[in-house]
PDB file of C-alpha atoms in Angstrom:
ATOM      1  CA  MET A 212    -159.694 -12.104 108.179  1.00  0.00           C
ATOM      2  CA  ASN A 213    -157.697 -14.881 109.885  1.00  0.00           C
ATOM      3  CA  THR A 214    -155.155 -16.856 108.232  1.00  0.00           C
ATOM      4  CA  ASP A 215    -156.275 -20.385 110.090  1.00  0.00           C
ATOM      5  CA  ASP A 216    -159.950 -19.548 108.643  1.00  0.00           C
ATOM      6  CA  VAL A 217    -158.276 -19.460 104.720  1.00  0.00           C
ATOM      7  CA  LEU A 218    -156.071 -22.259 105.328  1.00  0.00           C
ATOM      8  CA  VAL A 219    -159.306 -24.415 106.305  1.00  0.00           C
ATOM      9  CA  PHE A 220    -160.597 -22.985 102.672  1.00  0.00           C
ATOM     10  CA  THR A 221    -157.904 -23.946 100.587  1.00  0.00           C
ATOM     11  CA  ALA A 222    -157.386 -27.280 102.618  1.00  0.00           C
ATOM     12  CA  ALA A 223    -160.930 -27.897 101.550  1.00  0.00           C
ATOM     13  CA  VAL A 224    -160.421 -26.913  98.296  1.00  0.00           C
ATOM     14  CA  SER A 225    -157.408 -29.226  97.483  1.00  0.00           C
ATOM     15  CA  ALA A 226    -158.814 -32.463  99.244  1.00  0.00           C
ATOM     16  CA  GLY A 227    -162.202 -32.271  97.901  1.00  0.00           C
ATOM     17  CA  SER A 228    -164.239 -32.075 101.085  1.00  0.00           C
ATOM     18  CA  LEU A 229    -164.592 -30.012 104.765  1.00  0.00           C
ATOM     19  CA  SER A 230    -163.967 -33.427 106.554  1.00  0.00           C
ATOM     20  CA  ALA A 231    -160.847 -34.713 104.322  1.00  0.00           C
ATOM     21  CA  ALA A 232    -159.588 -31.040 104.894  1.00  0.00           C
ATOM     22  CA  ALA A 233    -159.847 -31.124 108.303  1.00  0.00           C
ATOM     23  CA  ARG A 234    -158.355 -34.484 108.851  1.00  0.00           C
ATOM     24  CA  ARG A 235    -155.036 -32.891 107.075  1.00  0.00           C
ATOM     25  CA  LEU A 236    -154.941 -29.876 109.320  1.00  0.00           C
ATOM     26  CA  GLY A 237    -155.252 -31.721 112.385  1.00  0.00           C
ATOM     27  CA  VAL A 238    -158.939 -30.493 113.657  1.00  0.00           C
ATOM     28  CA  THR A 239    -162.397 -31.789 113.740  1.00  0.00           C
ATOM     29  CA  PRO A 240    -164.460 -31.499 111.370  1.00  0.00           C
ATOM     30  CA  MET A 241    -166.547 -29.176 113.231  1.00  0.00           C
ATOM     31  CA  ILE A 242    -163.767 -26.937 114.376  1.00  0.00           C
ATOM     32  CA  ALA A 243    -163.425 -26.903 110.042  1.00  0.00           C
ATOM     33  CA  THR A 244    -166.674 -25.623 109.892  1.00  0.00           C
ATOM     34  CA  ARG A 245    -166.594 -22.916 112.199  1.00  0.00           C
ATOM     35  CA  ARG A 246    -163.905 -21.820 110.461  1.00  0.00           C
ATOM     36  CA  LEU A 247    -165.134 -21.564 106.965  1.00  0.00           C
ATOM     37  CA  ALA A 248    -168.501 -20.089 107.967  1.00  0.00           C
ATOM     38  CA  ALA A 249    -166.236 -17.679 110.091  1.00  0.00           C
ATOM     39  CA  LEU A 250    -163.969 -16.517 106.660  1.00  0.00           C
ATOM     40  CA  GLU A 251    -167.475 -16.179 104.527  1.00  0.00           C
ATOM     41  CA  ALA A 252    -168.855 -14.024 107.558  1.00  0.00           C
ATOM     42  CA  ALA A 253    -165.696 -12.271 107.244  1.00  0.00           C
ATOM     43  CA  VAL A 254    -165.464 -11.448 103.119  1.00  0.00           C
ATOM     44  CA  GLY A 255    -169.682 -10.870 103.085  1.00  0.00           C
ATOM     45  CA  VAL A 256    -170.049 -14.012 100.218  1.00  0.00           C
ATOM     46  CA  ARG A 257    -170.055 -17.450 100.139  1.00  0.00           C
ATOM     47  CA  LEU A 258    -167.772 -19.650  99.048  1.00  0.00           C
ATOM     48  CA  LEU A 259    -168.138 -22.912  98.586  1.00  0.00           C
ATOM     49  CA  HIS A 260    -171.583 -25.011  97.628  1.00  0.00           C
ATOM     50  CA  ARG A 261    -171.058 -27.751 100.186  1.00  0.00           C
ATOM     51  CA  THR A 262    -172.988 -30.933 101.236  1.00  0.00           C
ATOM     52  CA  THR A 263    -172.473 -33.763 103.433  1.00  0.00           C
ATOM     53  CA  ARG A 264    -170.165 -35.438 100.676  1.00  0.00           C
ATOM     54  CA  SER A 265    -169.066 -32.703  98.467  1.00  0.00           C
ATOM     55  CA  LEU A 266    -168.337 -29.013  98.004  1.00  0.00           C
ATOM     56  CA  SER A 267    -167.749 -27.047  94.880  1.00  0.00           C
ATOM     57  CA  LEU A 268    -166.554 -23.292  94.319  1.00  0.00           C
ATOM     58  CA  THR A 269    -169.444 -20.436  93.919  1.00  0.00           C
ATOM     59  CA  PRO A 270    -168.323 -17.915  91.641  1.00  0.00           C
ATOM     60  CA  GLU A 271    -167.174 -15.664  93.864  1.00  0.00           C
ATOM     61  CA  GLY A 272    -164.901 -18.507  95.943  1.00  0.00           C
ATOM     62  CA  GLU A 273    -163.376 -19.383  92.775  1.00  0.00           C
ATOM     63  CA  SER A 274    -162.147 -15.584  92.168  1.00  0.00           C
ATOM     64  CA  PHE A 275    -161.089 -15.501  95.750  1.00  0.00           C
ATOM     65  CA  LEU A 276    -158.638 -19.036  95.614  1.00  0.00           C
ATOM     66  CA  PRO A 277    -155.791 -16.941  93.684  1.00  0.00           C
ATOM     67  CA  PHE A 278    -155.480 -14.468  96.518  1.00  0.00           C
ATOM     68  CA  ALA A 279    -156.461 -16.773  99.828  1.00  0.00           C
ATOM     69  CA  GLN A 280    -153.464 -19.723  98.291  1.00  0.00           C
ATOM     70  CA  ALA A 281    -151.390 -16.858  97.917  1.00  0.00           C
ATOM     71  CA  LEU A 282    -151.818 -15.617 101.463  1.00  0.00           C
ATOM     72  CA  VAL A 283    -151.338 -19.443 103.027  1.00  0.00           C
ATOM     73  CA  ASP A 284    -148.088 -19.620 101.017  1.00  0.00           C
ATOM     74  CA  ASN A 285    -146.622 -16.372 102.173  1.00  0.00           C
ATOM     75  CA  GLU A 286    -147.361 -16.871 105.068  1.00  0.00           C
ATOM     76  CA  ALA A 287    -145.576 -20.205 105.390  1.00  0.00           C
ATOM     77  CA  ALA A 288    -142.895 -18.919 103.639  1.00  0.00           C
ATOM     78  CA  ALA A 289    -142.333 -16.166 105.702  1.00  0.00           C
ATOM     79  CA  MET A 290    -142.888 -18.676 108.792  1.00  0.00           C
ATOM     80  CA  ALA A 291    -139.985 -20.302 107.018  1.00  0.00           C
ATOM     81  CA  LEU A 292    -137.930 -18.046 106.926  1.00  0.00           C
ATOM     82  CA  LEU A 293    -137.858 -16.395 109.873  1.00  0.00           C
ATOM     83  CA  HIS A 294    -137.671 -19.502 111.418  1.00  0.00           C
ATOM     84  CA  SER A 295    -134.751 -21.032 109.885  1.00  0.00           C
ATOM     85  CA  GLY A 296    -132.311 -18.890 109.897  1.00  0.00           C
ATOM     86  CA  ALA A 297    -131.489 -19.290 106.290  1.00  0.00           C
ATOM     87  CA  GLU A 298    -133.792 -18.578 103.123  1.00  0.00           C
ATOM     88  CA  SER A 299    -136.006 -21.291 102.709  1.00  0.00           C
ATOM     89  CA  ALA A 300    -137.903 -22.418  99.686  1.00  0.00           C
ATOM     90  CA  ALA A 301    -141.669 -23.112 100.609  1.00  0.00           C
ATOM     91  CA  GLY A 302    -145.130 -23.734  99.445  1.00  0.00           C
ATOM     92  CA  LEU A 303    -146.604 -23.414  96.108  1.00  0.00           C
ATOM     93  CA  LEU A 304    -144.710 -21.627  93.466  1.00  0.00           C
ATOM     94  CA  ARG A 305    -146.652 -20.576  90.568  1.00  0.00           C
ATOM     95  CA  ILE A 306    -144.649 -19.245  87.290  1.00  0.00           C
ATOM     96  CA  SER A 307    -145.688 -18.326  84.179  1.00  0.00           C
ATOM     97  CA  VAL A 308    -143.107 -18.588  81.308  1.00  0.00           C
ATOM     98  CA  PRO A 309    -143.609 -19.180  77.136  1.00  0.00           C
ATOM     99  CA  ILE A 310    -143.487 -22.842  76.062  1.00  0.00           C
ATOM    100  CA  SER A 311    -140.457 -22.900  73.761  1.00  0.00           C
ATOM    101  CA  PHE A 312    -138.209 -21.562  77.072  1.00  0.00           C
ATOM    102  CA  ALA A 313    -139.964 -23.366  79.342  1.00  0.00           C
ATOM    103  CA  LEU A 314    -139.411 -27.089  77.660  1.00  0.00           C
ATOM    104  CA  LYS A 315    -135.522 -25.679  76.720  1.00  0.00           C
ATOM    105  CA  PHE A 316    -134.841 -24.610  80.458  1.00  0.00           C
ATOM    106  CA  ILE A 317    -138.025 -24.589  83.411  1.00  0.00           C
ATOM    107  CA  MET A 318    -138.275 -28.394  82.492  1.00  0.00           C
ATOM    108  CA  PRO A 319    -135.096 -29.861  83.027  1.00  0.00           C
ATOM    109  CA  MET A 320    -134.210 -27.631  86.271  1.00  0.00           C
ATOM    110  CA  VAL A 321    -137.601 -28.530  87.621  1.00  0.00           C
ATOM    111  CA  PRO A 322    -136.558 -31.841  89.438  1.00  0.00           C
ATOM    112  CA  LYS A 323    -133.172 -30.852  90.764  1.00  0.00           C
ATOM    113  CA  LEU A 324    -134.979 -27.797  92.317  1.00  0.00           C
ATOM    114  CA  LEU A 325    -137.649 -30.293  94.101  1.00  0.00           C
ATOM    115  CA  GLU A 326    -135.075 -32.537  94.933  1.00  0.00           C
ATOM    116  CA  ASP A 327    -133.321 -29.692  96.888  1.00  0.00           C
ATOM    117  CA  ASN A 328    -136.568 -27.965  98.280  1.00  0.00           C
ATOM    118  CA  PRO A 329    -138.376 -30.815 100.045  1.00  0.00           C
ATOM    119  CA  ASP A 330    -141.025 -28.094 101.178  1.00  0.00           C
ATOM    120  CA  LEU A 331    -141.566 -26.335  97.510  1.00  0.00           C
ATOM    121  CA  ARG A 332    -144.199 -27.198  95.090  1.00  0.00           C
ATOM    122  CA  ILE A 333    -144.041 -25.838  91.419  1.00  0.00           C
ATOM    123  CA  SER A 334    -147.314 -24.944  88.987  1.00  0.00           C
ATOM    124  CA  VAL A 335    -146.275 -24.362  85.578  1.00  0.00           C
ATOM    125  CA  ASP A 336    -148.112 -22.122  82.944  1.00  0.00           C
ATOM    126  CA  MET A 337    -146.885 -22.279  79.503  1.00  0.00           C
ATOM    127  CA  THR A 338    -148.221 -19.847  77.615  1.00  0.00           C
ATOM    128  CA  ASP A 339    -146.714 -16.802  75.429  1.00  0.00           C
ATOM    129  CA  SER A 340    -149.175 -14.416  76.742  1.00  0.00           C
ATOM    130  CA  LEU A 341    -148.832 -12.378  79.794  1.00  0.00           C
ATOM    131  CA  PRO A 342    -151.512 -13.465  82.426  1.00  0.00           C
ATOM    132  CA  ASP A 343    -152.445 -10.452  84.997  1.00  0.00           C
ATOM    133  CA  LEU A 344    -150.390 -11.893  87.446  1.00  0.00           C
ATOM    134  CA  VAL A 345    -152.153 -10.493  90.819  1.00  0.00           C
ATOM    135  CA  ALA A 346    -155.986 -11.771  89.343  1.00  0.00           C
ATOM    136  CA  THR A 347    -154.113 -15.678  88.509  1.00  0.00           C
ATOM    137  CA  GLY A 348    -152.255 -15.546  91.669  1.00  0.00           C
ATOM    138  CA  THR A 349    -148.909 -15.919  89.657  1.00  0.00           C
ATOM    139  CA  ASP A 350    -145.571 -15.768  91.714  1.00  0.00           C
ATOM    140  CA  LEU A 351    -143.520 -14.747  89.062  1.00  0.00           C
ATOM    141  CA  ALA A 352    -143.721 -14.753  85.178  1.00  0.00           C
ATOM    142  CA  ILE A 353    -140.734 -15.235  82.660  1.00  0.00           C
ATOM    143  CA  ARG A 354    -141.162 -13.086  79.382  1.00  0.00           C
ATOM    144  CA  ILE A 355    -138.486 -12.421  76.243  1.00  0.00           C
ATOM    145  CA  ALA A 356    -140.123  -9.384  75.374  1.00  0.00           C
ATOM    146  CA  ARG A 357    -140.438  -5.486  75.150  1.00  0.00           C
ATOM    147  CA  LEU A 358    -142.032  -4.971  78.694  1.00  0.00           C
ATOM    148  CA  ARG A 359    -144.330  -2.095  77.855  1.00  0.00           C
ATOM    149  CA  ASP A 360    -146.845  -2.519  81.089  1.00  0.00           C
ATOM    150  CA  SER A 361    -145.229   0.426  83.889  1.00  0.00           C
ATOM    151  CA  SER A 362    -147.619  -1.479  86.581  1.00  0.00           C
ATOM    152  CA  LEU A 363    -145.761  -4.670  86.432  1.00  0.00           C
ATOM    153  CA  ILE A 364    -141.726  -4.857  88.473  1.00  0.00           C
ATOM    154  CA  ALA A 365    -139.606  -6.426  85.927  1.00  0.00           C
ATOM    155  CA  ARG A 366    -135.341  -7.300  86.455  1.00  0.00           C
ATOM    156  CA  LYS A 367    -133.615  -8.387  83.763  1.00  0.00           C
ATOM    157  CA  LEU A 368    -132.277 -11.888  83.770  1.00  0.00           C
ATOM    158  CA  ALA A 369    -130.098 -12.186  80.244  1.00  0.00           C
ATOM    159  CA  ASP A 370    -129.715 -10.734  77.022  1.00  0.00           C
ATOM    160  CA  ASN A 371    -131.437 -12.653  73.922  1.00  0.00           C
ATOM    161  CA  PRO A 372    -129.992 -12.315  70.748  1.00  0.00           C
ATOM    162  CA  ARG A 373    -132.265 -13.204  67.915  1.00  0.00           C
ATOM    163  CA  VAL A 374    -131.237 -14.811  64.246  1.00  0.00           C
ATOM    164  CA  VAL A 375    -133.860 -14.770  61.227  1.00  0.00           C
ATOM    165  CA  VAL A 376    -134.166 -18.544  59.581  1.00  0.00           C
ATOM    166  CA  ALA A 377    -135.330 -20.904  57.185  1.00  0.00           C
ATOM    167  CA  SER A 378    -134.631 -24.287  56.215  1.00  0.00           C
ATOM    168  CA  PRO A 379    -132.496 -25.699  53.085  1.00  0.00           C
ATOM    169  CA  ARG A 380    -136.340 -27.107  51.824  1.00  0.00           C
ATOM    170  CA  TYR A 381    -138.175 -23.709  51.758  1.00  0.00           C
ATOM    171  CA  LEU A 382    -134.723 -21.449  50.589  1.00  0.00           C
ATOM    172  CA  ALA A 383    -134.038 -23.551  47.532  1.00  0.00           C
ATOM    173  CA  ARG A 384    -137.714 -23.637  46.714  1.00  0.00           C
ATOM    174  CA  ARG A 385    -138.345 -19.426  46.799  1.00  0.00           C
ATOM    175  CA  GLY A 386    -134.839 -18.277  47.312  1.00  0.00           C
ATOM    176  CA  THR A 387    -132.550 -16.215  50.132  1.00  0.00           C
ATOM    177  CA  PRO A 388    -133.603 -12.805  50.772  1.00  0.00           C
ATOM    178  CA  SER A 389    -131.026 -10.303  50.851  1.00  0.00           C
ATOM    179  CA  SER A 390    -132.069  -7.593  52.540  1.00  0.00           C
ATOM    180  CA  LEU A 391    -134.919  -6.103  54.133  1.00  0.00           C
ATOM    181  CA  ASP A 392    -137.103  -5.208  51.351  1.00  0.00           C
ATOM    182  CA  GLU A 393    -137.080  -8.487  50.020  1.00  0.00           C
ATOM    183  CA  LEU A 394    -138.805  -9.975  53.069  1.00  0.00           C
ATOM    184  CA  ALA A 395    -142.284  -8.382  51.882  1.00  0.00           C
ATOM    185  CA  ASP A 396    -141.834 -11.573  49.101  1.00  0.00           C
ATOM    186  CA  HIS A 397    -141.668 -14.255  51.320  1.00  0.00           C
ATOM    187  CA  ASP A 398    -143.618 -16.290  53.965  1.00  0.00           C
ATOM    188  CA  CYS A 399    -142.711 -14.966  57.472  1.00  0.00           C
ATOM    189  CA  LEU A 400    -143.808 -16.865  59.807  1.00  0.00           C
ATOM    190  CA  SER A 401    -145.046 -14.895  62.822  1.00  0.00           C
ATOM    191  CA  LEU A 402    -146.891 -14.708  66.326  1.00  0.00           C
ATOM    192  CA  ALA A 403    -150.352 -13.708  66.280  1.00  0.00           C
ATOM    193  CA  GLY A 404    -151.068 -10.277  65.849  1.00  0.00           C
ATOM    194  CA  ALA A 405    -147.283  -8.935  64.487  1.00  0.00           C
ATOM    195  CA  THR A 406    -147.376  -6.973  61.381  1.00  0.00           C
ATOM    196  CA  HIS A 407    -143.706  -6.406  60.846  1.00  0.00           C
ATOM    197  CA  TRP A 408    -140.534  -7.312  62.442  1.00  0.00           C
ATOM    198  CA  THR A 409    -137.633  -4.767  63.918  1.00  0.00           C
ATOM    199  CA  PHE A 410    -134.406  -4.184  62.723  1.00  0.00           C
ATOM    200  CA  ARG A 411    -131.258  -1.853  64.125  1.00  0.00           C
ATOM    201  CA  ASP A 412    -129.590  -1.441  60.941  1.00  0.00           C
ATOM    202  CA  HIS A 413    -126.299   0.532  61.104  1.00  0.00           C
ATOM    203  CA  GLY A 414    -127.629   2.361  64.297  1.00  0.00           C
ATOM    204  CA  ASP A 415    -131.007   2.789  62.673  1.00  0.00           C
ATOM    205  CA  GLU A 416    -134.417   1.267  63.561  1.00  0.00           C
ATOM    206  CA  ARG A 417    -136.352  -0.164  60.584  1.00  0.00           C
ATOM    207  CA  HIS A 418    -139.463  -1.898  60.113  1.00  0.00           C
ATOM    208  CA  ALA A 419    -140.220  -5.036  58.507  1.00  0.00           C
ATOM    209  CA  ARG A 420    -143.415  -5.094  57.056  1.00  0.00           C
ATOM    210  CA  LEU A 421    -144.772  -9.101  56.931  1.00  0.00           C
ATOM    211  CA  ASN A 422    -146.354 -10.981  54.195  1.00  0.00           C
ATOM    212  CA  GLY A 423    -147.107 -14.386  55.269  1.00  0.00           C
ATOM    213  CA  ARG A 424    -150.057 -16.672  55.557  1.00  0.00           C
ATOM    214  CA  PHE A 425    -149.736 -17.850  58.697  1.00  0.00           C
ATOM    215  CA  SER A 426    -149.411 -16.826  62.458  1.00  0.00           C
ATOM    216  CA  CYS A 427    -149.329 -18.931  65.425  1.00  0.00           C
ATOM    217  CA  SER A 428    -149.913 -17.818  69.297  1.00  0.00           C
ATOM    218  CA  SER A 429    -146.857 -19.651  70.310  1.00  0.00           C
ATOM    219  CA  ILE A 430    -143.177 -19.102  69.484  1.00  0.00           C
ATOM    220  CA  ALA A 431    -142.771 -22.832  69.137  1.00  0.00           C
ATOM    221  CA  GLY A 432    -145.578 -23.213  66.269  1.00  0.00           C
ATOM    222  CA  CYS A 433    -143.532 -20.557  64.072  1.00  0.00           C
ATOM    223  CA  TYR A 434    -140.001 -22.635  64.899  1.00  0.00           C
ATOM    224  CA  THR A 435    -141.727 -26.229  64.070  1.00  0.00           C
ATOM    225  CA  ALA A 436    -142.842 -24.577  60.984  1.00  0.00           C
ATOM    226  CA  CYS A 437    -139.927 -23.209  59.717  1.00  0.00           C
ATOM    227  CA  LEU A 438    -138.412 -26.520  60.284  1.00  0.00           C
ATOM    228  CA  GLY A 439    -140.856 -28.541  57.824  1.00  0.00           C
ATOM    229  CA  GLY A 440    -140.704 -25.421  55.187  1.00  0.00           C
ATOM    230  CA  GLY A 441    -143.183 -23.190  55.775  1.00  0.00           C
ATOM    231  CA  GLY A 442    -141.040 -20.055  55.510  1.00  0.00           C
ATOM    232  CA  ILE A 443    -138.830 -17.431  57.620  1.00  0.00           C
ATOM    233  CA  ALA A 444    -138.799 -17.242  61.225  1.00  0.00           C
ATOM    234  CA  MET A 445    -137.591 -14.701  63.644  1.00  0.00           C
ATOM    235  CA  LEU A 446    -135.731 -16.458  66.832  1.00  0.00           C
ATOM    236  CA  SER A 447    -134.012 -16.584  69.923  1.00  0.00           C
ATOM    237  CA  THR A 448    -130.660 -17.456  69.210  1.00  0.00           C
ATOM    238  CA  TRP A 449    -130.501 -20.204  71.413  1.00  0.00           C
ATOM    239  CA  TYR A 450    -133.622 -21.672  70.144  1.00  0.00           C
ATOM    240  CA  ALA A 451    -132.266 -22.165  66.889  1.00  0.00           C
ATOM    241  CA  ALA A 452    -128.632 -22.552  67.385  1.00  0.00           C
ATOM    242  CA  ASP A 453    -128.391 -26.820  67.197  1.00  0.00           C
ATOM    243  CA  ASP A 454    -130.699 -26.654  64.008  1.00  0.00           C
ATOM    244  CA  ILE A 455    -127.795 -24.143  63.098  1.00  0.00           C
ATOM    245  CA  LYS A 456    -125.073 -26.203  63.738  1.00  0.00           C
ATOM    246  CA  THR A 457    -126.957 -28.900  62.549  1.00  0.00           C
ATOM    247  CA  GLY A 458    -127.979 -27.976  58.904  1.00  0.00           C
ATOM    248  CA  ARG A 459    -131.394 -27.925  59.432  1.00  0.00           C
ATOM    249  CA  LEU A 460    -131.970 -23.985  59.455  1.00  0.00           C
ATOM    250  CA  VAL A 461    -129.987 -21.772  57.886  1.00  0.00           C
ATOM    251  CA  PRO A 462    -129.361 -18.175  59.239  1.00  0.00           C
ATOM    252  CA  ILE A 463    -130.241 -15.394  56.659  1.00  0.00           C
ATOM    253  CA  ASP A 464    -128.046 -11.990  56.462  1.00  0.00           C
ATOM    254  CA  PHE A 465    -129.344  -8.913  55.720  1.00  0.00           C
ATOM    255  CA  GLN A 466    -126.555  -7.001  55.023  1.00  0.00           C
ATOM    256  CA  GLY A 467    -125.677  -6.013  58.975  1.00  0.00           C
ATOM    257  CA  ALA A 468    -129.178  -5.116  59.601  1.00  0.00           C
ATOM    258  CA  GLU A 469    -129.704  -7.314  62.809  1.00  0.00           C
ATOM    259  CA  PRO A 470    -133.245  -8.476  64.579  1.00  0.00           C
ATOM    260  CA  GLU A 471    -134.057  -5.955  67.831  1.00  0.00           C
ATOM    261  CA  ALA A 472    -132.499  -6.865  70.776  1.00  0.00           C
ATOM    262  CA  ILE A 473    -135.283  -8.093  73.328  1.00  0.00           C
ATOM    263  CA  ASN A 474    -134.159  -8.964  77.019  1.00  0.00           C
ATOM    264  CA  ILE A 475    -135.183 -12.075  79.056  1.00  0.00           C
ATOM    265  CA  TRP A 476    -137.159 -10.777  82.425  1.00  0.00           C
ATOM    266  CA  ALA A 477    -138.170 -12.091  85.443  1.00  0.00           C
ATOM    267  CA  VAL A 478    -141.367  -9.963  86.133  1.00  0.00           C
ATOM    268  CA  TYR A 479    -143.456  -9.449  89.479  1.00  0.00           C
ATOM    269  CA  PRO A 480    -146.349  -8.718  90.758  1.00  0.00           C
ATOM    270  CA  THR A 481    -146.392  -5.015  92.347  1.00  0.00           C
ATOM    271  CA  THR A 482    -148.536  -6.444  95.388  1.00  0.00           C
ATOM    272  CA  ARG A 483    -145.903  -9.496  96.042  1.00  0.00           C
ATOM    273  CA  LEU A 484    -142.859  -8.656  97.977  1.00  0.00           C
ATOM    274  CA  VAL A 485    -140.362 -11.182  96.177  1.00  0.00           C
ATOM    275  CA  LEU A 486    -140.510 -14.352  98.393  1.00  0.00           C
ATOM    276  CA  PRO A 487    -137.572 -16.821  99.125  1.00  0.00           C
ATOM    277  CA  LYS A 488    -138.940 -19.663  96.989  1.00  0.00           C
ATOM    278  CA  VAL A 489    -139.328 -16.745  93.928  1.00  0.00           C
ATOM    279  CA  ARG A 490    -135.414 -16.034  94.588  1.00  0.00           C
ATOM    280  CA  VAL A 491    -134.245 -19.637  95.090  1.00  0.00           C
ATOM    281  CA  PHE A 492    -135.923 -20.336  91.598  1.00  0.00           C
ATOM    282  CA  ILE A 493    -134.367 -17.299  89.951  1.00  0.00           C
ATOM    283  CA  THR A 494    -130.782 -18.659  91.139  1.00  0.00           C
ATOM    284  CA  ALA A 495    -131.533 -21.483  89.479  1.00  0.00           C
ATOM    285  CA  LEU A 496    -132.308 -20.743  86.532  1.00  0.00           C
ATOM    286  CA  ARG A 497    -129.648 -17.870  86.198  1.00  0.00           C
ATOM    287  CA  ALA A 498    -126.919 -21.091  86.543  1.00  0.00           C
ATOM    288  CA  ALA A 499    -129.278 -22.934  84.090  1.00  0.00           C
ATOM    289  CA  LEU A 500    -128.824 -19.361  81.296  1.00  0.00           C
ATOM    290  CA  ALA A 501    -124.926 -19.618  82.539  1.00  0.00           C
ATOM    291  CA  GLU A 502    -124.620 -23.015  81.782  1.00  0.00           C
ATOM    292  CA  ALA A 503    -125.923 -22.636  78.096  1.00  0.00           C
ATOM    293  CA  GLY A 504    -123.843 -19.753  78.029  1.00  0.00           C
ATOM    294  CA  ILE A 505    -126.489 -17.236  78.054  1.00  0.00           C
ATOM    295  CA  GLY A 506    -125.465 -14.021  80.260  1.00  0.00           C
ATOM    296  CA  THR A 507    -126.018 -10.523  80.233  1.00  0.00           C
ATOM    297  CA  THR A 508    -124.032  -7.252  79.145  1.00  0.00           C
ATOM    298  CA  GLU A 509    -125.116  -5.319  82.129  1.00  0.00           C
TER     299      GLU A 509
END
């Protein structure tokens, strides 16, 4: 498979036509057409439906596109690294980030990151679920969780202590639980599919079964419902800190039992090298976390 042929394919998808792709790449439309035909012959399937005025992806082309873009971006990043004498962030960086974390840390740092790296482009998928990194062409995922998938490469970025909180309005109406057993009598705001919260109680692991009437696919929804008096939520300390300071949320003590410790992870697909664009992003993120007082005990 020729990388120049793959570049014509990705440029055609981005530009909307082969002629526009040819102009962008500085080649004639005939050469662009031949390169696309050569690519389709190499992979053995048609990738684009095309007419004189427009084109569209075939199902096979849609599946192939993330891999094609990764191939083009990786080559660009490798060439930049070899010829610059220093690490350069170049190409499209695709990242997947939990919604609340993205809004708190990623979005504020993106403008300066792009300003400092003119050849870098960033695409952020804000989701609390972990996508198939290889199939979606994702370069990096940030996750706050226990990681159980052994096929992934993960690097710990920081500790992530958590706190159980509720609004003063909810506690005035329902009372404040003082033990883990009492959580069964309260409205706990949980992530969809969660059946319990895990705590460390004087060295022992304990599970508190959840008995709420609300769940959400994003912790951001649980947070907002908690602020509105809808129940009790378990949140990252950095997420709840400002609201605790202002009294909008109240931390709940369970006689020494503390929420299970989870970490902030950088997750990579096993089939990719860690490219300069990824390393530059991780360096910037570590700096943003450190500035917010979020570090690691390791």
